[in-house]
mmCIF file of C-alpha atoms in Angstrom:
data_model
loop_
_atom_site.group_PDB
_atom_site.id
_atom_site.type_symbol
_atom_site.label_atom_id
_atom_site.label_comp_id
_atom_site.label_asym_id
_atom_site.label_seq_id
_atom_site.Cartn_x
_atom_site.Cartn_y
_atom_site.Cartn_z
ATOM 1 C CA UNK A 1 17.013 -132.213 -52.638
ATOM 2 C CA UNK A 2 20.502 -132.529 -51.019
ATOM 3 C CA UNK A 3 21.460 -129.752 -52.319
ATOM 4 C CA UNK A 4 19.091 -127.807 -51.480
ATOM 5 C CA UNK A 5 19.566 -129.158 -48.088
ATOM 6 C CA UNK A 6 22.871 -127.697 -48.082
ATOM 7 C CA UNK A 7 22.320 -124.326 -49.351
ATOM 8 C CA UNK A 8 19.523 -124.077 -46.588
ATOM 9 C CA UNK A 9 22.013 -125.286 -44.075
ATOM 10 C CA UNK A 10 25.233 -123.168 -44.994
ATOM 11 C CA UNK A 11 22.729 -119.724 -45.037
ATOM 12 C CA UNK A 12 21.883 -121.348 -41.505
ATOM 13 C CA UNK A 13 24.958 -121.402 -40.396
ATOM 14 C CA UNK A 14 26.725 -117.585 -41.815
ATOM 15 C CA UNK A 15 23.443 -115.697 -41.861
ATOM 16 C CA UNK A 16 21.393 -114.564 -38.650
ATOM 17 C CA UNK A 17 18.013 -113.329 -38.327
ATOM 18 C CA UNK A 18 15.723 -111.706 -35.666
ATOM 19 C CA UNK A 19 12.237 -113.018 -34.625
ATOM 20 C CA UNK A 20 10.903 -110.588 -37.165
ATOM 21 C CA UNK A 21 12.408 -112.230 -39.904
ATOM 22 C CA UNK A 22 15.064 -109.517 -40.711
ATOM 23 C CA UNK A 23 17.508 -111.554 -42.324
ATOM 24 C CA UNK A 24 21.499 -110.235 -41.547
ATOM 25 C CA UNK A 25 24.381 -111.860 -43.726
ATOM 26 C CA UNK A 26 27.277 -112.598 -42.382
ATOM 27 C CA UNK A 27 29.401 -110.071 -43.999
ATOM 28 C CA UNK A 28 26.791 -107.448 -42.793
ATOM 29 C CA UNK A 29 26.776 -109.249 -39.399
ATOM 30 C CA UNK A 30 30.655 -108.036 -39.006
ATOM 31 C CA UNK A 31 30.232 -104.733 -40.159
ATOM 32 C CA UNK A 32 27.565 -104.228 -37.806
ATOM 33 C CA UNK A 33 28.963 -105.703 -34.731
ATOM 34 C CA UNK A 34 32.428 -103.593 -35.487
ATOM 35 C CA UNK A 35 30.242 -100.683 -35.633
ATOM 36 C CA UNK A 36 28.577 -101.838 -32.667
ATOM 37 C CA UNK A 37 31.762 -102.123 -31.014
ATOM 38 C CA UNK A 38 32.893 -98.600 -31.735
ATOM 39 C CA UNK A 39 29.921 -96.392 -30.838
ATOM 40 C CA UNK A 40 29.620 -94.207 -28.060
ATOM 41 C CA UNK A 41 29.087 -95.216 -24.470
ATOM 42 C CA UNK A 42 25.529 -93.716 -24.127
ATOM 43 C CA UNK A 43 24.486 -95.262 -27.352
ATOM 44 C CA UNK A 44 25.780 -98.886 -26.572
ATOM 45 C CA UNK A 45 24.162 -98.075 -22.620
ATOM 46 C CA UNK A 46 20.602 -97.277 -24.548
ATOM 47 C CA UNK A 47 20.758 -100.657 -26.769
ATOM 48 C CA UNK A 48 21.280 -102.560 -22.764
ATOM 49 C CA UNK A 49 25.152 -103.472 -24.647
ATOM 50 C CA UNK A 50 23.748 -105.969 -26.920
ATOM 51 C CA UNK A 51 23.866 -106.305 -30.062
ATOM 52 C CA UNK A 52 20.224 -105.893 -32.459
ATOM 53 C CA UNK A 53 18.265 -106.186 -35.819
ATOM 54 C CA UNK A 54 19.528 -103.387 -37.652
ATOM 55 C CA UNK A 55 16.190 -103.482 -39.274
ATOM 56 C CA UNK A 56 13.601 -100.077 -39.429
ATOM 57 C CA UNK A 57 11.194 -100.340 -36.853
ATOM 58 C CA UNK A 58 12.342 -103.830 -35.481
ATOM 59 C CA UNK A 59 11.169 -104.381 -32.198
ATOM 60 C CA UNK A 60 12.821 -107.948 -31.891
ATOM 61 C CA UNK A 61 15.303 -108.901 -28.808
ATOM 62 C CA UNK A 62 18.891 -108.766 -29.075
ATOM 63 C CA UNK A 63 20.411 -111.910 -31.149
ATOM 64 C CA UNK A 64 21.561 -114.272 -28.871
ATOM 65 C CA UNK A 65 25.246 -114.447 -27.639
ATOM 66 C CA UNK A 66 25.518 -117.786 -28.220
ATOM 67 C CA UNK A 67 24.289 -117.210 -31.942
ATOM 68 C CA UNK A 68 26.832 -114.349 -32.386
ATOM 69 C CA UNK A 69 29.528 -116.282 -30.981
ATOM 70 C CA UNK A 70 29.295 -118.995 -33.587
ATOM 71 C CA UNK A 71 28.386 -116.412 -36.853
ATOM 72 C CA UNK A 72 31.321 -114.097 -35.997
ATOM 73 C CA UNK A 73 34.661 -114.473 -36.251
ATOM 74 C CA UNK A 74 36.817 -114.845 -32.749
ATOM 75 C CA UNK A 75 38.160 -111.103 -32.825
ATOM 76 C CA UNK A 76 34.576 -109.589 -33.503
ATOM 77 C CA UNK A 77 33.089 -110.992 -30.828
ATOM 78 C CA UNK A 78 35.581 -110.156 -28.232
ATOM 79 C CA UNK A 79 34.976 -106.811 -29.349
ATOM 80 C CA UNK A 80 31.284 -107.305 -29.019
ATOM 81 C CA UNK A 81 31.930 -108.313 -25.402
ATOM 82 C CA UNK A 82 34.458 -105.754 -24.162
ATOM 83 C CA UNK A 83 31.502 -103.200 -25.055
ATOM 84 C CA UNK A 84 28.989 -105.085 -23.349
ATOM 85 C CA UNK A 85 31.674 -105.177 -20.376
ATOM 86 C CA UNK A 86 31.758 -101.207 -20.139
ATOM 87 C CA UNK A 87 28.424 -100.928 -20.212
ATOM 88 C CA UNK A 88 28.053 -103.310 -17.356
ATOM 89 C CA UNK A 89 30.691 -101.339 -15.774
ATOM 90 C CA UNK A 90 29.208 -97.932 -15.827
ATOM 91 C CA UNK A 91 25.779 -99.312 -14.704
ATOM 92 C CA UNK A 92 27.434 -100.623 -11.587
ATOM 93 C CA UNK A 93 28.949 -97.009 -11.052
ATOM 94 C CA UNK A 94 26.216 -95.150 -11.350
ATOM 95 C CA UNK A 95 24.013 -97.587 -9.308
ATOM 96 C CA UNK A 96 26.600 -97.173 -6.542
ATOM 97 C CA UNK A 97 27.336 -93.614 -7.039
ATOM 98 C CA UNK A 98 24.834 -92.565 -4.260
ATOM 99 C CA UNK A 99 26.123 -94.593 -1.607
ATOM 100 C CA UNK A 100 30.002 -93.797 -2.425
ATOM 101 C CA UNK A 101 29.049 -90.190 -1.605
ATOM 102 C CA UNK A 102 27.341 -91.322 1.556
ATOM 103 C CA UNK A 103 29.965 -93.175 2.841
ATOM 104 C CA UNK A 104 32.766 -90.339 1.273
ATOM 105 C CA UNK A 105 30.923 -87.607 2.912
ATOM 106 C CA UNK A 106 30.214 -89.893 6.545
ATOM 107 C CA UNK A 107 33.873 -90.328 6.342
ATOM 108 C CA UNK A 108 34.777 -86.109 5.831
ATOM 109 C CA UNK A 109 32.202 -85.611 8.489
ATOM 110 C CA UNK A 110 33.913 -88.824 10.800
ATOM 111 C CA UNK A 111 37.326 -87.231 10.113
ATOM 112 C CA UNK A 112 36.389 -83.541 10.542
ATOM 113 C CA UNK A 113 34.588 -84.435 14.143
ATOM 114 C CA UNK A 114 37.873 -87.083 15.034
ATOM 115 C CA UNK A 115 40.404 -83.701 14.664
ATOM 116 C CA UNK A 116 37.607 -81.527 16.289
ATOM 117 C CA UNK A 117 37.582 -83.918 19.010
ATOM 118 C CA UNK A 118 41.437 -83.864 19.042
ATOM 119 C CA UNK A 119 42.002 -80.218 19.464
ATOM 120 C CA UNK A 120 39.461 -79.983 22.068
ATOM 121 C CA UNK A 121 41.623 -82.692 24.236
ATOM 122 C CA UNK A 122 44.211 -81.093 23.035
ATOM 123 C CA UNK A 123 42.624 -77.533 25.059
ATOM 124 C CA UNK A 124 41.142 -79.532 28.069
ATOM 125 C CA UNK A 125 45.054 -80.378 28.773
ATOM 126 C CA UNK A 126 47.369 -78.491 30.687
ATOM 127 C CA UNK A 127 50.427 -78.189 28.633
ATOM 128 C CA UNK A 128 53.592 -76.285 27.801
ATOM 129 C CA UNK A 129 52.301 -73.401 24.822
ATOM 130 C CA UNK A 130 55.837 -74.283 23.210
ATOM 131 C CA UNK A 131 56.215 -78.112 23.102
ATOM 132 C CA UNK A 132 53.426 -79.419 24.129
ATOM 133 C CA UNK A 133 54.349 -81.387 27.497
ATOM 134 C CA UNK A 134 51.761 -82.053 29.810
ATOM 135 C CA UNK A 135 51.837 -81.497 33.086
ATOM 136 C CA UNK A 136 49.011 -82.105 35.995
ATOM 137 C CA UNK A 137 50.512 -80.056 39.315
ATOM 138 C CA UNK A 138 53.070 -77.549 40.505
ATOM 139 C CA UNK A 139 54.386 -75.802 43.864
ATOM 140 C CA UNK A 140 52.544 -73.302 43.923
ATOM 141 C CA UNK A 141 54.258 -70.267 41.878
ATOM 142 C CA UNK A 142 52.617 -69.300 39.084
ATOM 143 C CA UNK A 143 55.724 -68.948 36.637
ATOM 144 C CA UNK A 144 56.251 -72.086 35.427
ATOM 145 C CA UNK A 145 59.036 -74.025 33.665
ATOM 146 C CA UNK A 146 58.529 -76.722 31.308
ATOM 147 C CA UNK A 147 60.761 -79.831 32.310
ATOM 148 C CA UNK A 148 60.692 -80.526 28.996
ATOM 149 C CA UNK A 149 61.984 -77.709 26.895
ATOM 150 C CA UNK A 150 62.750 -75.558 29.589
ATOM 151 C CA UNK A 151 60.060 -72.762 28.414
ATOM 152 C CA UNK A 152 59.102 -70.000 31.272
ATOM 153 C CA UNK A 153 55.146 -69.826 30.943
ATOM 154 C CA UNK A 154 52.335 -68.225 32.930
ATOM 155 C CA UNK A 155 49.886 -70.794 35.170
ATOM 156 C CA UNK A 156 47.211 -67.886 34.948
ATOM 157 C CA UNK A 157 46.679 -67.227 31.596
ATOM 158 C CA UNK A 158 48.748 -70.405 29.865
ATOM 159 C CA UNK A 159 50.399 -67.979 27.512
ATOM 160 C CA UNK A 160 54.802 -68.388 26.718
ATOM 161 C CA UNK A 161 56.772 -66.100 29.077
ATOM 162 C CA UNK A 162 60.040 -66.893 27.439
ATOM 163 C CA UNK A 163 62.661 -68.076 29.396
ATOM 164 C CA UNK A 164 61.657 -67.010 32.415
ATOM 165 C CA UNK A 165 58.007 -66.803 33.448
ATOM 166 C CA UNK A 166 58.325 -64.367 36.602
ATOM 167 C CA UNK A 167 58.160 -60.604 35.112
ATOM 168 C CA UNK A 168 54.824 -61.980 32.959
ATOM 169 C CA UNK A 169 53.532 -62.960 36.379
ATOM 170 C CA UNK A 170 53.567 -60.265 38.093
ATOM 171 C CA UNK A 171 51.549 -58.305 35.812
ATOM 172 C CA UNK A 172 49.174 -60.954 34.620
ATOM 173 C CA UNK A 173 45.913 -59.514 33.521
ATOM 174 C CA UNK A 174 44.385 -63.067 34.354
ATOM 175 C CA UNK A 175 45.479 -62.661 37.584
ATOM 176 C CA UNK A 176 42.959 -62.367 40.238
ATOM 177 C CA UNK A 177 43.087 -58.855 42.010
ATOM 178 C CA UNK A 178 44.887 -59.999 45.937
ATOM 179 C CA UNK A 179 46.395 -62.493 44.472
ATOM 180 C CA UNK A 180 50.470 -62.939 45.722
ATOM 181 C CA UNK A 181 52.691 -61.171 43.261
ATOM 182 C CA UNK A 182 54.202 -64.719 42.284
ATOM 183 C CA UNK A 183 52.049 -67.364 44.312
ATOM 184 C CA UNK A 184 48.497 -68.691 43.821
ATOM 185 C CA UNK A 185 46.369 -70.797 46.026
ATOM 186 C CA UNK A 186 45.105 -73.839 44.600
ATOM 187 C CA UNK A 187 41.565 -72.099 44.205
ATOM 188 C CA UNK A 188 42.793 -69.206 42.503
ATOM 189 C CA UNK A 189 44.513 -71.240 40.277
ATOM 190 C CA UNK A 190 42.145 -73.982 39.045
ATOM 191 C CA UNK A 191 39.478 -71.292 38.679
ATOM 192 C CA UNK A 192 42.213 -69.552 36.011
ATOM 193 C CA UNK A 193 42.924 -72.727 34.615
ATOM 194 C CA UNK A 194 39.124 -73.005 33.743
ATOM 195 C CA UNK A 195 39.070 -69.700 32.588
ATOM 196 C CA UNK A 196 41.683 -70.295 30.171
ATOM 197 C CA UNK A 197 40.442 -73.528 28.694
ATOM 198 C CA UNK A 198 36.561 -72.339 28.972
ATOM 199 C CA UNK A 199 37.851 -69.206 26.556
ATOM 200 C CA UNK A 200 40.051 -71.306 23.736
ATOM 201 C CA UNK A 201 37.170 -73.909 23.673
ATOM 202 C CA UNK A 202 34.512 -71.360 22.953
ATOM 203 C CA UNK A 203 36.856 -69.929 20.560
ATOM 204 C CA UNK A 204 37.614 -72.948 18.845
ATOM 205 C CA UNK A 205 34.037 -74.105 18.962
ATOM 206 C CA UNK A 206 33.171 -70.563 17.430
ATOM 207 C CA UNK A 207 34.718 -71.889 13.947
ATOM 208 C CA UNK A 208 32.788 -74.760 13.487
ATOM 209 C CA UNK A 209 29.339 -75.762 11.911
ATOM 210 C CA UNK A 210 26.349 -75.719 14.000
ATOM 211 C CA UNK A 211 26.272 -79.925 13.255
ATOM 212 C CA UNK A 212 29.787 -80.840 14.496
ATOM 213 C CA UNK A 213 28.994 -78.078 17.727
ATOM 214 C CA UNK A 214 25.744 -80.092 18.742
ATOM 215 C CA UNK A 215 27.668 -83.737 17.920
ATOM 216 C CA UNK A 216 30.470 -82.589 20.274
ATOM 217 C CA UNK A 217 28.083 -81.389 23.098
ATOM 218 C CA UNK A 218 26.582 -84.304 22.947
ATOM 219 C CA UNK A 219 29.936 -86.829 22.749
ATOM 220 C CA UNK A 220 32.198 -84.840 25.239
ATOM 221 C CA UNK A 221 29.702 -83.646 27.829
ATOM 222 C CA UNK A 222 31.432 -85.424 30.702
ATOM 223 C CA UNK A 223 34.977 -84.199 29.566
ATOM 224 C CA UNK A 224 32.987 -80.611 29.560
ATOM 225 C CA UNK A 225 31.456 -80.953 33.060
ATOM 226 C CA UNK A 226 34.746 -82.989 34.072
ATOM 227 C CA UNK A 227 36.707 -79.520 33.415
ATOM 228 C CA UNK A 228 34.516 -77.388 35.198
ATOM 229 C CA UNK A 229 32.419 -76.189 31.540
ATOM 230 C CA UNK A 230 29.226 -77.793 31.499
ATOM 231 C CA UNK A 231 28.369 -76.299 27.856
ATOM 232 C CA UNK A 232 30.051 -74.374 25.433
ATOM 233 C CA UNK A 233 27.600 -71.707 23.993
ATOM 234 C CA UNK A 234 26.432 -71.345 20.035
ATOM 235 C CA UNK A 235 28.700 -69.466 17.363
ATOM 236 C CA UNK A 236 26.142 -67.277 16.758
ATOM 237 C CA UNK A 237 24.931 -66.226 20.541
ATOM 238 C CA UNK A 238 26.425 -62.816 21.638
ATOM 239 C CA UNK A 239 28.385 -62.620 24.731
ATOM 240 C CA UNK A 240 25.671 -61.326 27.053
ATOM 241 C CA UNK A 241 23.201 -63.937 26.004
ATOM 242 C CA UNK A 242 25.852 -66.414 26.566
ATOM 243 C CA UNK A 243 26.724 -64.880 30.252
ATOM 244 C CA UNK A 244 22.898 -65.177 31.053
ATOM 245 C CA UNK A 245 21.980 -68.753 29.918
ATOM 246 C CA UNK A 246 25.489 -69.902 32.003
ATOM 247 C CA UNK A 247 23.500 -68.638 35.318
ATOM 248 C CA UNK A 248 20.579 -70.567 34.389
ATOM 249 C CA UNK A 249 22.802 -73.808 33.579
ATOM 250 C CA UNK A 250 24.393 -73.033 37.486
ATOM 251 C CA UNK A 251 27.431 -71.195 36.427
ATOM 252 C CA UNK A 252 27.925 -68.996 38.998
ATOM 253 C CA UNK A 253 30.951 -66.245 38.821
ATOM 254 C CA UNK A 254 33.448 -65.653 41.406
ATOM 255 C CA UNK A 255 34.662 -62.392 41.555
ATOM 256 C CA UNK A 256 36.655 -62.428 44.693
ATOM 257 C CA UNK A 257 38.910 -64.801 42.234
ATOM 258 C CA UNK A 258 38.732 -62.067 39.458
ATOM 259 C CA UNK A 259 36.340 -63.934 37.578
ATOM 260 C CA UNK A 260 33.868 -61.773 36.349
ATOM 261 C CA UNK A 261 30.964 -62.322 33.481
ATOM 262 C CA UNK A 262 33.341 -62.959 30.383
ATOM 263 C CA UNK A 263 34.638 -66.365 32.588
ATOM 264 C CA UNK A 264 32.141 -67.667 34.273
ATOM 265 C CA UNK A 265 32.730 -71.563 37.106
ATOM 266 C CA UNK A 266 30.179 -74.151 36.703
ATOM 267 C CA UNK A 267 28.575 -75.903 39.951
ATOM 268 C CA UNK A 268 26.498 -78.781 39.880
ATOM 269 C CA UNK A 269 23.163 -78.746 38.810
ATOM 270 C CA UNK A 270 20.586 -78.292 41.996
ATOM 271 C CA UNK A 271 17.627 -80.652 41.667
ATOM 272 C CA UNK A 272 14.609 -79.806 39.432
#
């Protein structure tokens, strides 16, 4: 009887068996969980990473870790764990593979409108074409010199005159007809300066998607307005359709400044 005993506990204790009575030993037990170990990633991800019955047709749950960890030698079941590990591991991924390429694509689309919005400050500001210098007022002459660099450059249209502005001036095509041959008055002027920034920012806003145009409209309306451009038109609008929804947003032209319908002043909106 003690004997007996024995033999039943010793095949208790290297042997393992499934709830259907499949009975592994535990020679068979390595083998398997080596080959376990070793399969492919999809194979190990369809089994849930655990180890089963190798039985045909066993439907059983996988043997317990607990129960492998005391029938297997030290080395085998690491092994057995490390591929239950990169299963885990991959599950995570893929369960947060959507929302990484929500929040990677918000971030493209946060960084792509951040530099859109930069550029467009960027045009809203007076500034040397050469260096970059800001400036906010001058005497009067419309060949200007950058303190800065010392670059001659044209108040009217914005554009580098070399060293010295005052031959460019005179000749200006975004000069207003009457105008002085070197002077402006501050009228004539500002209505150029909105002319030129009016013209890069529909340019610029020309190159970009019809989603970043409507997010910007909507985010720098009061640097817009603030500049004398209450909207910048639609890539895809020609420029007479543009010229006649400006009127009906209250641009009005000036053409006593030389302003005709390709640069057109905004007014404030009359009451509706």
């Amino acid at each position: 009887m003690h004997a007996a005993f024995a033999s039943k506990l010793c095949s208790l204790l290297t042997n393992i068996d499934c709830l259907c009575g499949h009975l592994v030993c535990r020679t068979c037990l390595d083998f398997l969980a080596r080959s376990f170990a070793d399969k492919d990633l999809r194979l190990r991800e369809e089994a849930g990473g655990r180890l089963k019955c190798p039985g045909d047709g066993c439907f059983s749950t996988p043997y317990p870790q607990a129960e492998l960890a005391l029938k297997l030698p030290e080395d085998v079941f690491e092994l057995l764990l490390d591929a239950r590990k990169e299963v885990h591991e991959r599950q995570i991924r893929a369960s947060l593979e959507p929302e990484i390429k929500e929040i990677v694509h918000r971030r493209a689309a946060e960084t792509k409108l951040d530099a859109a919005r930069h550029h467009i400050h960027e045009i809203l500001t007076l500034k040397c074409p050469r260096c970059n210098q800001a400036y906010f007022d001058f005497d009067g002459c419309a060949a200007l010199t950058c303190s800065s660099c010392g670059t001659g450059f044209c108040a009217w249209c914005g554009d580098d005159a070399g060293r010295d502005g005052h031959n460019h001036v005179t000749s200006c095509p975004a000069k207003p007809p009457g105008a002085d041959r070197f002077f402006g008055t501050e009228l004539q002027i500002k209505a150029a300066q909105k002319c030129q920034k009016r013209k890069r920012l529909c340019d610029f806003m020309r190159t970009l998607d019809h989603e970043t145009q409507d997010k910007l409209r909507e985010e720098m309306r009061d640097d817009f307005e603030g500049n004398g451009l209450y909207d910048v038109e639609d890539a895809n609008v020609d420029d007479e359709e543009i010229n006649r929804a400006d009127r009906d947003e209250h641009w009005i032209d000036a053409p006593e400044l030389g302003m005709g319908d390709d640069c057109l002043l905004y007014t404030s909106p009359s009451p509706r």
